[in-house]
Every structure is written in structure tokens, then in C-alpha cells.
Amino acid sequence: LQSLVKVSRILVKADTWFDYEIMARGSRIRLWVNGEETADYKEERAGSRESGHIYLQHHNPKTSVHFRKIEVKRLPRE
């Protein structure tokens, strides 16, 4: 799997709320922005975990990031 999905248009305008969905099932991680898939990745590094903590972060100290309505759902095993 290990792939990013090519998105040829801007999915989110600056200063706009948007939906960011993350599905982590086992070693597979999929991401969607406003319903459009942007990544489908399988973690294959030795020793990686399939459960644990969730962290919210951003990397640029000059920007401001806000989170609202965070939902966490346990998925049934496949």
C-alpha cells in the first residue's frame, strides 16, 4: 500500500474549518480531508504498535491550529 493519493486541487481554504478523518485499523492507516482520501498507508517498520495513544500536533510555531469535536470510535476487528 504505502501510498499518498494525488490531489490536484486545494481541498481546504485558509482559515476554514474542515473534516479530517483518520482510520487506523491494525497496521493500515487511511486519511480523508472533507471526505476525499489523501493517504492509504501500511506501517511495516519492525516494532511498530497497532494500538496506543493519539496525539494532535502541528509543526509551524507561527501558525495557530484549533481542534473541535474530536471523536474516537473503536472499530471492530476485521
Coordinates of C-alpha atoms in Angstrom, one line a residue:
L1 CA 0.0 0.0 0.0
Q2 CA 2.3 2.8 1.3
S3 CA 0.9 5.5 -1.0
L4 CA -0.3 9.0 -1.0
V5 CA -3.2 9.9 -3.1
K6 CA -2.5 12.7 -5.7
V7 CA -4.9 15.6 -5.0
S8 CA -4.8 18.1 -7.8
R9 CA -6.9 20.9 -6.2
I10 CA -6.9 22.7 -2.9
L11 CA -9.1 20.8 -0.5
V12 CA -9.3 23.5 2.2
K13 CA -9.2 27.2 2.0
A14 CA -7.1 29.1 4.6
D15 CA -8.9 29.9 7.9
T16 CA -11.7 27.4 7.2
W17 CA -12.9 24.5 9.4
F18 CA -12.7 21.1 7.7
D19 CA -13.2 17.5 8.5
Y20 CA -10.1 15.3 8.9
E21 CA -10.8 11.6 9.3
I22 CA -8.2 9.1 10.3
M23 CA -8.9 5.4 10.3
A24 CA -6.2 3.2 11.8
R25 CA -7.0 -0.5 11.7
G26 CA -4.1 -2.8 12.6
S27 CA -1.1 -1.5 10.6
R28 CA -3.2 0.2 7.9
I29 CA -3.8 4.0 8.2
R30 CA -6.1 5.9 5.9
L31 CA -6.7 9.7 5.8
W32 CA -9.5 11.8 4.4
V33 CA -9.9 15.6 4.1
N34 CA -13.5 16.7 3.7
G35 CA -14.4 13.2 2.5
E36 CA -11.6 12.9 -0.1
E37 CA -9.0 10.2 0.6
T38 CA -5.4 11.7 0.8
A39 CA -3.4 8.7 2.1
D40 CA -3.6 4.9 2.4
Y41 CA -0.6 3.7 4.3
K42 CA 0.5 0.4 5.8
E43 CA 3.1 0.6 8.6
E44 CA 5.7 -2.1 8.0
R45 CA 8.5 -1.0 10.3
A46 CA 9.6 -3.6 12.8
G47 CA 8.3 -2.9 16.4
S48 CA 5.6 -0.5 15.4
R49 CA 2.4 -0.6 17.5
E50 CA -1.1 -1.3 16.5
S51 CA -2.6 0.4 19.5
G52 CA -1.7 3.2 21.9
H53 CA -2.1 6.9 22.3
I54 CA -3.4 9.6 20.0
Y55 CA -1.5 12.9 19.7
L56 CA -2.6 16.1 18.0
Q57 CA 0.1 18.3 16.7
H58 CA 1.2 20.8 14.2
H59 CA 4.8 21.8 13.1
N60 CA 4.9 25.5 12.4
P61 CA 5.1 27.7 15.6
K62 CA 4.0 30.7 13.5
T63 CA 0.6 29.2 12.8
S64 CA -2.4 28.7 15.0
V65 CA -4.3 25.4 15.0
H66 CA -7.7 24.7 16.7
F67 CA -9.4 21.4 17.1
R68 CA -13.1 20.9 17.8
K69 CA -15.5 18.0 18.0
I70 CA -12.9 15.2 18.3
E71 CA -14.5 11.8 18.1
V72 CA -12.8 8.5 18.8
K73 CA -14.5 5.2 17.8
R74 CA -13.3 1.7 18.4
L75 CA -13.6 -0.3 15.2
P76 CA -14.4 -4.0 15.1
R77 CA -11.5 -6.3 14.1
E78 CA -11.5 -7.4 10.5

